[in-house]
PDB file of C-alpha atoms and ligand atoms in Angstrom:
ATOM      1  CA  MET A 155     -64.843-133.518-137.257  1.00 74.00           C
ATOM      2  CA  SER A 156     -66.186-135.412-134.191  1.00 89.00           C
ATOM      3  CA  THR A 157     -67.618-134.085-131.034  1.00 93.00           C
ATOM      4  CA  ILE A 158     -66.548-135.565-127.646  1.00 95.00           C
ATOM      5  CA  LYS A 159     -69.872-137.061-127.264  1.00 94.00           C
ATOM      6  CA  SER A 160     -69.953-138.804-130.698  1.00 95.00           C
ATOM      7  CA  TYR A 161     -66.468-140.038-129.969  1.00 96.00           C
ATOM      8  CA  ILE A 162     -67.584-141.497-126.689  1.00 96.00           C
ATOM      9  CA  THR A 163     -70.563-143.154-128.316  1.00 95.00           C
ATOM     10  CA  GLN A 164     -68.545-144.777-131.007  1.00 95.00           C
ATOM     11  CA  LEU A 165     -65.893-146.176-128.719  1.00 96.00           C
ATOM     12  CA  SER A 166     -68.441-147.279-126.141  1.00 96.00           C
ATOM     13  CA  ASN A 167     -70.257-149.228-128.959  1.00 96.00           C
ATOM     14  CA  LYS A 168     -66.916-151.046-129.755  1.00 96.00           C
ATOM     15  CA  LEU A 169     -66.348-151.859-126.055  1.00 96.00           C
ATOM     16  CA  CYS A 170     -69.710-153.276-125.721  1.00 95.00           C
ATOM     17  CA  GLU A 171     -68.464-156.351-127.263  1.00 93.00           C
ATOM     18  CA  ILE A 172     -66.375-157.123-124.272  1.00 93.00           C
ATOM     19  CA  TYR A 173     -68.045-155.169-121.517  1.00 94.00           C
ATOM     20  CA  PRO A 174     -71.539-154.820-120.287  1.00 94.00           C
ATOM     21  CA  PRO A 175     -72.873-151.412-121.712  1.00 94.00           C
ATOM     22  CA  GLU A 176     -72.643-149.280-118.402  1.00 95.00           C
ATOM     23  CA  GLU A 177     -69.143-150.533-117.783  1.00 94.00           C
ATOM     24  CA  ALA A 178     -68.101-149.925-121.484  1.00 96.00           C
ATOM     25  CA  LEU A 179     -69.232-146.194-121.023  1.00 96.00           C
ATOM     26  CA  SER A 180     -67.550-145.788-117.771  1.00 95.00           C
ATOM     27  CA  VAL A 181     -64.200-147.015-119.251  1.00 96.00           C
ATOM     28  CA  VAL A 182     -64.556-144.658-122.144  1.00 97.00           C
ATOM     29  CA  ASN A 183     -65.441-141.715-119.962  1.00 96.00           C
ATOM     30  CA  TYR A 184     -62.301-142.468-117.678  1.00 96.00           C
ATOM     31  CA  TYR A 185     -60.134-142.844-120.977  1.00 97.00           C
ATOM     32  CA  VAL A 186     -61.385-139.538-122.430  1.00 97.00           C
ATOM     33  CA  CYS A 187     -60.882-137.588-119.291  1.00 96.00           C
ATOM     34  CA  GLU A 188     -57.279-138.980-118.748  1.00 96.00           C
ATOM     35  CA  VAL A 189     -56.333-138.405-122.385  1.00 96.00           C
ATOM     36  CA  LEU A 190     -57.745-134.976-122.568  1.00 95.00           C
ATOM     37  CA  LYS A 191     -56.763-134.117-119.130  1.00 95.00           C
ATOM     38  CA  ILE A 192     -60.136-132.869-118.023  1.00 94.00           C
ATOM     39  CA  SER A 193     -62.381-133.681-114.939  1.00 93.00           C
ATOM     40  CA  ASN A 194     -65.580-135.577-115.179  1.00 91.00           C
ATOM     41  CA  THR A 195     -67.490-132.425-114.424  1.00 93.00           C
ATOM     42  CA  GLU A 196     -65.621-130.760-117.564  1.00 92.00           C
ATOM     43  CA  LEU A 197     -66.387-133.755-119.583  1.00 92.00           C
ATOM     44  CA  ILE A 198     -70.127-133.464-118.839  1.00 89.00           C
ATOM     45  CA  CYS A 199     -70.039-129.726-119.538  1.00 90.00           C
ATOM     46  CA  CYS A 200     -68.248-129.747-122.865  1.00 87.00           C
ATOM     47  CA  LYS A 201     -69.485-133.061-124.431  1.00 90.00           C
ATOM     48  CA  ASP A 202     -70.775-131.145-127.524  1.00 91.00           C
ATOM     49  CA  ARG A 203     -67.549-129.477-128.298  1.00 92.00           C
ATOM     50  CA  ASN A 204     -65.392-130.662-131.207  1.00 93.00           C
ATOM     51  CA  LEU A 205     -62.170-132.605-130.744  1.00 93.00           C
ATOM     52  CA  ASN A 206     -59.328-130.856-132.493  1.00 93.00           C
ATOM     53  CA  GLU A 207     -57.083-132.995-134.685  1.00 93.00           C
ATOM     54  CA  GLU A 208     -54.430-133.303-132.057  1.00 94.00           C
ATOM     55  CA  GLN A 209     -57.034-134.526-129.394  1.00 94.00           C
ATOM     56  CA  PHE A 210     -58.598-136.901-131.919  1.00 94.00           C
ATOM     57  CA  GLN A 211     -55.258-138.571-132.735  1.00 95.00           C
ATOM     58  CA  LYS A 212     -54.291-138.913-129.033  1.00 95.00           C
ATOM     59  CA  LEU A 213     -57.568-140.687-128.245  1.00 96.00           C
ATOM     60  CA  LYS A 214     -56.985-142.937-131.466  1.00 95.00           C
ATOM     61  CA  LYS A 215     -53.611-144.006-130.412  1.00 95.00           C
ATOM     62  CA  ASP A 216     -54.472-146.474-127.721  1.00 95.00           C
ATOM     63  CA  GLU A 217     -57.901-147.317-128.666  1.00 95.00           C
ATOM     64  CA  SER A 218     -56.841-150.726-129.937  1.00 95.00           C
ATOM     65  CA  ARG A 219     -55.525-151.689-126.488  1.00 96.00           C
ATOM     66  CA  LEU A 220     -58.903-150.863-124.808  1.00 97.00           C
ATOM     67  CA  VAL A 221     -60.641-152.880-127.483  1.00 95.00           C
ATOM     68  CA  LYS A 222     -58.365-155.930-126.814  1.00 95.00           C
ATOM     69  CA  GLY A 223     -59.592-155.659-123.154  1.00 95.00           C
ATOM     70  CA  GLU A 224     -56.564-154.090-121.423  1.00 96.00           C
ATOM     71  CA  PRO A 225     -57.712-152.237-118.354  1.00 97.00           C
ATOM     72  CA  VAL A 226     -58.049-148.553-118.867  1.00 97.00           C
ATOM     73  CA  GLN A 227     -55.795-147.810-115.934  1.00 98.00           C
ATOM     74  CA  TYR A 228     -53.023-149.731-117.736  1.00 98.00           C
ATOM     75  CA  VAL A 229     -53.583-147.858-120.981  1.00 98.00           C
ATOM     76  CA  THR A 230     -53.436-144.395-119.356  1.00 97.00           C
ATOM     77  CA  GLY A 231     -50.822-145.587-116.724  1.00 97.00           C
ATOM     78  CA  LYS A 232     -52.731-144.085-113.845  1.00 96.00           C
ATOM     79  CA  ALA A 233     -55.150-145.227-111.178  1.00 97.00           C
ATOM     80  CA  TYR A 234     -56.969-143.509-108.252  1.00 97.00           C
ATOM     81  CA  PHE A 235     -56.957-144.764-104.707  1.00 98.00           C
ATOM     82  CA  TYR A 236     -58.182-143.168-101.546  1.00 98.00           C
ATOM     83  CA  GLY A 237     -58.048-139.768-103.407  1.00 97.00           C
ATOM     84  CA  LEU A 238     -54.498-140.233-104.500  1.00 98.00           C
ATOM     85  CA  GLU A 239     -52.920-140.733-107.990  1.00 98.00           C
ATOM     86  CA  PHE A 240     -50.906-143.900-108.627  1.00 98.00           C
ATOM     87  CA  PHE A 241     -48.798-145.014-111.506  1.00 98.00           C
ATOM     88  CA  VAL A 242     -49.811-148.510-112.544  1.00 98.00           C
ATOM     89  CA  ASP A 243     -48.520-150.933-115.092  1.00 97.00           C
ATOM     90  CA  LYS A 244     -48.696-154.694-115.807  1.00 96.00           C
ATOM     91  CA  ASN A 245     -46.399-155.477-112.935  1.00 96.00           C
ATOM     92  CA  VAL A 246     -48.814-154.321-110.242  1.00 97.00           C
ATOM     93  CA  LEU A 247     -52.485-154.998-109.502  1.00 97.00           C
ATOM     94  CA  ILE A 248     -54.728-152.077-110.154  1.00 97.00           C
ATOM     95  CA  PRO A 249     -55.812-150.772-106.736  1.00 97.00           C
ATOM     96  CA  ARG A 250     -59.474-151.882-105.982  1.00 96.00           C
ATOM     97  CA  GLN A 251     -61.883-149.456-104.489  1.00 94.00           C
ATOM     98  CA  GLU A 252     -62.775-152.151-101.646  1.00 95.00           C
ATOM     99  CA  THR A 253     -59.310-151.807-100.329  1.00 97.00           C
ATOM    100  CA  GLU A 254     -59.928-148.281 -99.505  1.00 97.00           C
ATOM    101  CA  ILE A 255     -62.024-149.518 -96.663  1.00 97.00           C
ATOM    102  CA  LEU A 256     -58.945-151.242 -95.062  1.00 96.00           C
ATOM    103  CA  VAL A 257     -56.897-148.173 -95.379  1.00 97.00           C
ATOM    104  CA  ASP A 258     -59.771-146.051 -94.140  1.00 97.00           C
ATOM    105  CA  SER A 259     -60.351-148.192 -91.064  1.00 95.00           C
ATOM    106  CA  ILE A 260     -56.588-147.924 -90.065  1.00 95.00           C
ATOM    107  CA  ILE A 261     -56.385-144.117 -90.650  1.00 95.00           C
ATOM    108  CA  LYS A 262     -59.575-143.710 -88.528  1.00 94.00           C
ATOM    109  CA  ARG A 263     -58.471-145.875 -85.656  1.00 91.00           C
ATOM    110  CA  PHE A 264     -54.716-144.922 -85.502  1.00 89.00           C
ATOM    111  CA  GLY A 265     -55.011-141.297 -86.435  1.00 85.00           C
ATOM    112  CA  ILE A 266     -53.799-139.971 -83.299  1.00 82.00           C
ATOM    113  CA  ALA A 267     -51.327-142.840 -82.464  1.00 81.00           C
ATOM    114  CA  GLN A 268     -47.691-141.620 -82.215  1.00 85.00           C
ATOM    115  CA  ASN A 269     -44.666-143.675 -83.041  1.00 86.00           C
ATOM    116  CA  LEU A 270     -46.498-146.176 -85.277  1.00 92.00           C
ATOM    117  CA  HIS A 271     -44.490-148.771 -87.274  1.00 94.00           C
ATOM    118  CA  ILE A 272     -46.522-150.306 -90.092  1.00 96.00           C
ATOM    119  CA  LEU A 273     -45.622-153.104 -92.329  1.00 96.00           C
ATOM    120  CA  ASP A 274     -47.455-153.688 -95.652  1.00 98.00           C
ATOM    121  CA  ILE A 275     -46.772-157.289 -97.074  1.00 97.00           C
ATOM    122  CA  GLY A 276     -47.142-157.707-100.854  1.00 97.00           C
ATOM    123  CA  THR A 277     -47.366-153.918-101.338  1.00 98.00           C
ATOM    124  CA  GLY A 278     -47.640-153.962-105.330  1.00 97.00           C
ATOM    125  CA  SER A 279     -48.254-150.402-106.511  1.00 98.00           C
ATOM    126  CA  GLY A 280     -47.845-149.345-102.923  1.00 98.00           C
ATOM    127  CA  CYS A 281     -51.364-147.995-102.689  1.00 98.00           C
ATOM    128  CA  ILE A 282     -52.027-149.277 -99.132  1.00 98.00           C
ATOM    129  CA  ALA A 283     -48.638-148.333 -97.731  1.00 98.00           C
ATOM    130  CA  ILE A 284     -48.543-144.780 -99.500  1.00 98.00           C
ATOM    131  CA  SER A 285     -51.988-143.680 -98.610  1.00 98.00           C
ATOM    132  CA  LEU A 286     -51.379-144.815 -94.970  1.00 97.00           C
ATOM    133  CA  LYS A 287     -48.161-142.589 -94.943  1.00 97.00           C
ATOM    134  CA  LYS A 288     -50.019-139.642 -96.448  1.00 97.00           C
ATOM    135  CA  PHE A 289     -52.668-139.632 -93.971  1.00 96.00           C
ATOM    136  CA  LEU A 290     -50.577-140.968 -90.875  1.00 96.00           C
ATOM    137  CA  PRO A 291     -47.495-138.941 -91.516  1.00 95.00           C
ATOM    138  CA  GLN A 292     -46.216-139.772 -87.899  1.00 93.00           C
ATOM    139  CA  ALA A 293     -45.969-143.492 -88.960  1.00 95.00           C
ATOM    140  CA  GLN A 294     -42.872-145.164 -90.122  1.00 96.00           C
ATOM    141  CA  ILE A 295     -43.888-147.522 -92.970  1.00 97.00           C
ATOM    142  CA  TRP A 296     -42.312-150.484 -94.606  1.00 97.00           C
ATOM    143  CA  ALA A 297     -43.476-151.897 -97.906  1.00 98.00           C
ATOM    144  CA  LEU A 298     -42.558-155.461 -98.878  1.00 97.00           C
ATOM    145  CA  ASP A 299     -42.766-157.231-102.216  1.00 97.00           C
ATOM    146  CA  ILE A 300     -41.357-160.195-103.807  1.00 96.00           C
ATOM    147  CA  SER A 301     -41.156-158.499-107.192  1.00 96.00           C
ATOM    148  CA  GLU A 302     -38.418-156.035-107.921  1.00 97.00           C
ATOM    149  CA  LYS A 303     -40.452-154.511-110.655  1.00 97.00           C
ATOM    150  CA  SER A 304     -43.455-153.742-108.416  1.00 97.00           C
ATOM    151  CA  LEU A 305     -41.167-152.166-105.849  1.00 98.00           C
ATOM    152  CA  SER A 306     -39.987-149.837-108.482  1.00 98.00           C
ATOM    153  CA  VAL A 307     -43.418-148.791-109.306  1.00 98.00           C
ATOM    154  CA  CYS A 308     -44.059-148.385-105.652  1.00 98.00           C
ATOM    155  CA  ASN A 309     -40.975-146.243-105.196  1.00 98.00           C
ATOM    156  CA  ASP A 310     -42.295-144.022-108.116  1.00 98.00           C
ATOM    157  CA  ASN A 311     -45.621-143.742-106.446  1.00 98.00           C
ATOM    158  CA  ALA A 312     -44.074-142.730-103.193  1.00 98.00           C
ATOM    159  CA  LYS A 313     -42.238-139.923-105.013  1.00 98.00           C
ATOM    160  CA  LYS A 314     -45.298-138.916-107.096  1.00 98.00           C
ATOM    161  CA  ASN A 315     -47.157-138.528-103.686  1.00 98.00           C
ATOM    162  CA  GLU A 316     -44.204-136.979-101.877  1.00 98.00           C
ATOM    163  CA  VAL A 317     -44.086-139.464 -99.025  1.00 98.00           C
ATOM    164  CA  GLU A 318     -41.175-141.540 -97.762  1.00 98.00           C
ATOM    165  CA  ILE A 319     -41.718-145.018 -97.083  1.00 98.00           C
ATOM    166  CA  SER A 320     -39.064-147.989 -97.038  1.00 97.00           C
ATOM    167  CA  THR A 321     -39.314-150.491 -99.625  1.00 97.00           C
ATOM    168  CA  VAL A 322     -37.920-154.016 -99.146  1.00 97.00           C
ATOM    169  CA  ILE A 323     -37.751-157.177-101.433  1.00 96.00           C
ATOM    170  CA  TYR A 324     -38.831-160.060 -99.487  1.00 96.00           C
ATOM    171  CA  ASP A 325     -40.519-163.373-100.214  1.00 96.00           C
ATOM    172  CA  ILE A 326     -42.920-163.985 -97.319  1.00 95.00           C
ATOM    173  CA  LEU A 327     -43.282-167.679 -98.309  1.00 96.00           C
ATOM    174  CA  GLY A 328     -39.365-168.145 -98.228  1.00 94.00           C
ATOM    175  CA  ASN A 329     -37.098-169.007 -95.390  1.00 88.00           C
ATOM    176  CA  ALA A 330     -34.719-165.999 -95.731  1.00 92.00           C
ATOM    177  CA  LYS A 331     -33.926-164.010 -92.542  1.00 89.00           C
ATOM    178  CA  PHE A 332     -36.289-160.950 -92.285  1.00 89.00           C
ATOM    179  CA  PRO A 333     -34.232-157.787 -93.041  1.00 88.00           C
ATOM    180  CA  ILE A 334     -35.901-155.249 -91.096  1.00 88.00           C
ATOM    181  CA  ASP A 335     -35.076-154.863 -87.255  1.00 85.00           C
ATOM    182  CA  ALA A 336     -38.340-153.264 -85.971  1.00 85.00           C
ATOM    183  CA  LYS A 337     -41.483-154.273 -84.202  1.00 87.00           C
ATOM    184  CA  PHE A 338     -44.708-153.337 -85.962  1.00 92.00           C
ATOM    185  CA  GLU A 339     -47.927-152.053 -84.280  1.00 92.00           C
ATOM    186  CA  ILE A 340     -49.778-152.837 -87.536  1.00 94.00           C
ATOM    187  CA  ILE A 341     -49.329-155.409 -90.124  1.00 96.00           C
ATOM    188  CA  VAL A 342     -51.407-155.160 -93.262  1.00 97.00           C
ATOM    189  CA  SER A 343     -51.649-157.271 -96.197  1.00 98.00           C
ATOM    190  CA  ASN A 344     -53.850-157.713 -99.320  1.00 98.00           C
ATOM    191  CA  PRO A 345     -52.222-161.019-100.648  1.00 98.00           C
ATOM    192  CA  PRO A 346     -53.217-163.193-103.418  1.00 97.00           C
ATOM    193  CA  TYR A 347     -56.533-164.880-102.763  1.00 97.00           C
ATOM    194  CA  VAL A 348     -58.464-165.703-105.891  1.00 96.00           C
ATOM    195  CA  LEU A 349     -58.662-169.411-106.321  1.00 96.00           C
ATOM    196  CA  GLU A 350     -57.402-170.829-109.658  1.00 94.00           C
ATOM    197  CA  SER A 351     -60.894-172.338-110.102  1.00 94.00           C
ATOM    198  CA  GLU A 352     -62.413-168.781-109.655  1.00 95.00           C
ATOM    199  CA  LYS A 353     -60.246-167.603-112.571  1.00 92.00           C
ATOM    200  CA  GLN A 354     -62.974-168.805-115.182  1.00 89.00           C
ATOM    201  CA  LEU A 355     -65.581-166.580-113.615  1.00 91.00           C
ATOM    202  CA  MET A 356     -63.366-163.528-114.020  1.00 91.00           C
ATOM    203  CA  HIS A 357     -63.275-160.876-116.783  1.00 90.00           C
ATOM    204  CA  LYS A 358     -60.446-161.142-119.345  1.00 89.00           C
ATOM    205  CA  ASN A 359     -59.372-157.637-118.531  1.00 89.00           C
ATOM    206  CA  VAL A 360     -58.276-159.241-115.158  1.00 93.00           C
ATOM    207  CA  THR A 361     -57.105-162.668-116.264  1.00 91.00           C
ATOM    208  CA  GLU A 362     -55.282-161.710-119.344  1.00 91.00           C
ATOM    209  CA  PHE A 363     -53.728-158.469-118.200  1.00 94.00           C
ATOM    210  CA  GLU A 364     -53.195-158.367-114.328  1.00 95.00           C
ATOM    211  CA  PRO A 365     -50.089-160.038-112.749  1.00 94.00           C
ATOM    212  CA  ASN A 366     -50.995-163.659-111.971  1.00 91.00           C
ATOM    213  CA  ILE A 367     -48.580-163.622-109.027  1.00 91.00           C
ATOM    214  CA  ALA A 368     -50.669-160.801-107.129  1.00 93.00           C
ATOM    215  CA  LEU A 369     -54.068-162.619-107.709  1.00 94.00           C
ATOM    216  CA  TYR A 370     -54.108-166.297-107.668  1.00 95.00           C
ATOM    217  CA  VAL A 371     -53.495-169.106-105.181  1.00 95.00           C
ATOM    218  CA  SER A 372     -54.052-172.859-105.724  1.00 95.00           C
ATOM    219  CA  ASP A 373     -57.314-174.538-104.670  1.00 95.00           C
ATOM    220  CA  VAL A 374     -55.418-177.013-102.581  1.00 96.00           C
ATOM    221  CA  ALA A 375     -53.624-174.265-100.482  1.00 96.00           C
ATOM    222  CA  PRO A 376     -55.997-171.310-100.368  1.00 96.00           C
ATOM    223  CA  LEU A 377     -54.659-169.979 -97.211  1.00 97.00           C
ATOM    224  CA  ILE A 378     -50.947-170.348 -97.923  1.00 97.00           C
ATOM    225  CA  TYR A 379     -50.250-166.618 -97.599  1.00 98.00           C
ATOM    226  CA  TYR A 380     -52.424-165.982 -94.531  1.00 98.00           C
ATOM    227  CA  LYS A 381     -50.507-168.933 -92.794  1.00 97.00           C
ATOM    228  CA  ALA A 382     -47.199-167.239 -93.640  1.00 96.00           C
ATOM    229  CA  ILE A 383     -48.343-163.744 -92.820  1.00 96.00           C
ATOM    230  CA  SER A 384     -49.990-164.518 -89.408  1.00 95.00           C
ATOM    231  CA  THR A 385     -47.063-166.756 -88.321  1.00 93.00           C
ATOM    232  CA  PHE A 386     -44.592-163.828 -89.297  1.00 93.00           C
ATOM    233  CA  ALA A 387     -46.832-161.322 -87.635  1.00 92.00           C
ATOM    234  CA  LYS A 388     -46.986-163.252 -84.530  1.00 89.00           C
ATOM    235  CA  ARG A 389     -43.071-163.030 -84.186  1.00 86.00           C
ATOM    236  CA  HIS A 390     -42.665-159.481 -85.608  1.00 81.00           C
ATOM    237  CA  ILE A 391     -45.660-157.692 -83.928  1.00 73.00           C
ATOM    238  CA  ASP A 392     -45.701-155.737 -80.641  1.00 68.00           C
ATOM    239  CA  ILE A 393     -48.066-156.556 -77.915  1.00 70.00           C
ATOM    240  CA  ASN A 394     -51.669-155.234 -78.292  1.00 69.00           C
ATOM    241  CA  VAL A 395     -51.240-154.724 -82.006  1.00 77.00           C
ATOM    242  CA  GLU A 396     -53.143-155.542 -85.175  1.00 92.00           C
ATOM    243  CA  LEU A 397     -52.963-157.699 -88.284  1.00 95.00           C
ATOM    244  CA  ILE A 398     -55.231-156.679 -90.817  1.00 97.00           C
ATOM    245  CA  VAL A 399     -55.711-158.681 -93.969  1.00 98.00           C
ATOM    246  CA  GLU A 400     -58.043-158.536 -97.018  1.00 98.00           C
ATOM    247  CA  ILE A 401     -59.655-162.036 -97.807  1.00 98.00           C
ATOM    248  CA  ASN A 402     -61.578-164.006-100.321  1.00 97.00           C
ATOM    249  CA  GLU A 403     -65.152-163.550 -99.199  1.00 97.00           C
ATOM    250  CA  ASN A 404     -65.652-167.326 -99.073  1.00 97.00           C
ATOM    251  CA  PHE A 405     -62.763-167.868 -96.355  1.00 97.00           C
ATOM    252  CA  SER A 406     -63.587-165.612 -93.513  1.00 97.00           C
ATOM    253  CA  THR A 407     -64.195-168.527 -91.143  1.00 97.00           C
ATOM    254  CA  GLN A 408     -61.194-170.412 -92.223  1.00 98.00           C
ATOM    255  CA  VAL A 409     -58.878-167.342 -91.974  1.00 98.00           C
ATOM    256  CA  ILE A 410     -60.220-166.512 -88.312  1.00 98.00           C
ATOM    257  CA  GLU A 411     -59.647-170.204 -87.437  1.00 98.00           C
ATOM    258  CA  LEU A 412     -56.159-170.120 -88.691  1.00 98.00           C
ATOM    259  CA  HIS A 413     -55.509-166.739 -86.889  1.00 97.00           C
ATOM    260  CA  LYS A 414     -56.758-168.318 -83.571  1.00 96.00           C
ATOM    261  CA  ASN A 415     -54.422-171.197 -84.030  1.00 96.00           C
ATOM    262  CA  VAL A 416     -51.517-169.010 -84.640  1.00 94.00           C
ATOM    263  CA  GLY A 417     -52.228-166.963 -81.405  1.00 93.00           C
ATOM    264  CA  PHE A 418     -54.538-164.065 -82.579  1.00 94.00           C
ATOM    265  CA  PHE A 419     -57.580-164.608 -80.465  1.00 94.00           C
ATOM    266  CA  LYS A 420     -59.591-161.427 -81.050  1.00 95.00           C
ATOM    267  CA  ASN A 421     -60.808-161.390 -84.703  1.00 97.00           C
ATOM    268  CA  GLU A 422     -63.202-158.951 -86.242  1.00 97.00           C
ATOM    269  CA  ILE A 423     -64.676-159.018 -89.674  1.00 98.00           C
ATOM    270  CA  ILE A 424     -65.034-155.853 -91.807  1.00 97.00           C
ATOM    271  CA  PHE A 425     -67.505-156.040 -94.752  1.00 97.00           C
ATOM    272  CA  ASP A 426     -67.090-154.435 -98.119  1.00 96.00           C
ATOM    273  CA  LEU A 427     -69.487-152.279-100.102  1.00 93.00           C
ATOM    274  CA  ASN A 428     -71.327-155.257-101.222  1.00 95.00           C
ATOM    275  CA  ASN A 429     -71.713-156.637 -97.729  1.00 96.00           C
ATOM    276  CA  LYS A 430     -69.262-159.388 -98.236  1.00 97.00           C
ATOM    277  CA  PRO A 431     -66.698-160.378 -95.638  1.00 98.00           C
ATOM    278  CA  ARG A 432     -63.593-158.665 -96.852  1.00 98.00           C
ATOM    279  CA  PHE A 433     -61.177-158.044 -94.096  1.00 98.00           C
ATOM    280  CA  ILE A 434     -60.146-159.547 -90.926  1.00 98.00           C
ATOM    281  CA  CYS A 435     -58.590-157.672 -88.103  1.00 97.00           C
ATOM    282  CA  SER A 436     -56.871-159.776 -85.616  1.00 96.00           C
ATOM    283  CA  LYS A 437     -55.239-159.074 -82.324  1.00 93.00           C
ATOM    284  CA  LYS A 438     -53.438-161.484 -79.640  1.00 88.00           C
TER     285      LYS A 438
HETATM  286  N1  LIG B 664     -60.074-158.148-105.249  1.00 52.19           N
HETATM  287  C1  LIG B 664     -59.048-158.679-106.396  1.00 52.19           C
HETATM  288  C2  LIG B 664     -60.099-159.049-107.415  1.00 52.19           C
HETATM  289  O1  LIG B 664     -61.148-159.452-107.224  1.00 52.19           O
HETATM  290  C3  LIG B 664     -58.343-159.531-105.839  1.00 52.19           C
HETATM  291  C4  LIG B 664     -57.218-159.037-104.940  1.00 52.19           C
HETATM  292  C5  LIG B 664     -56.296-160.223-104.302  1.00 52.19           C
HETATM  293  O2  LIG B 664     -56.127-161.420-104.866  1.00 52.19           O
HETATM  294  N2  LIG B 664     -55.595-159.822-103.380  1.00 52.19           N
HETATM  295  O3  LIG B 664     -59.598-159.121-108.544  1.00 52.19           O
END
């Protein structure tokens, strides 16, 4: 018979081979809470309780996936973003905490605006589009992605969070005619921005498990998505509106330069929790 606490210790020890100790512990805590369907507070309070056989077997079931480095959110099928729950699988990037800053900045600034039309380019799990719709219910929201599989996850997430958004399959780098007949007040995107050469600096739980298509750009064309998105935005955005993109912290100057060349002359940088330039808000 094992207590919750002793289970956590033994699994954390195994995960210490692939994660720093603090991260190993937080992965295990997340896993245990999800599998036992308890909150973090309950976990703290009942650590000395014994696991019954059913609970123990449930926890054992996916342990090997964690030990191989698969992100805990894929193992449990669930991630949290902006206080909401999202399904995630290997077809979509796991929502990152820093992206909440982007969502928050839009909600705070456009909370009272009526009749908003918002486009999210490269929506993945839909975390940006769905959180925006949840907190800006007056907005009409379109979520684009090149991947049919990720749009299916996005649609499941819209249902799970009881919001209605329109999902559209579209390749922003392609030449196909844009299928939506609307002008947008806000265009938002968290496109791939990690350089191929930066891949070697990343943990294997990202490089071996998360979708390459959502993360990487070649070193020779690091701004390819920003060029396509800003050019597209220039054509489809209303007057006095905003383009908001998440960026690689090393490219803020280049993205602003590019946006100016395309015709977005007012640019503001928003910093992330580590004080790195992480978002650019641009207006004409
Ligand atoms: N911030 C993500 C990471 O570091 C990258 C997201 C992206 O490429 N859009 O893994």
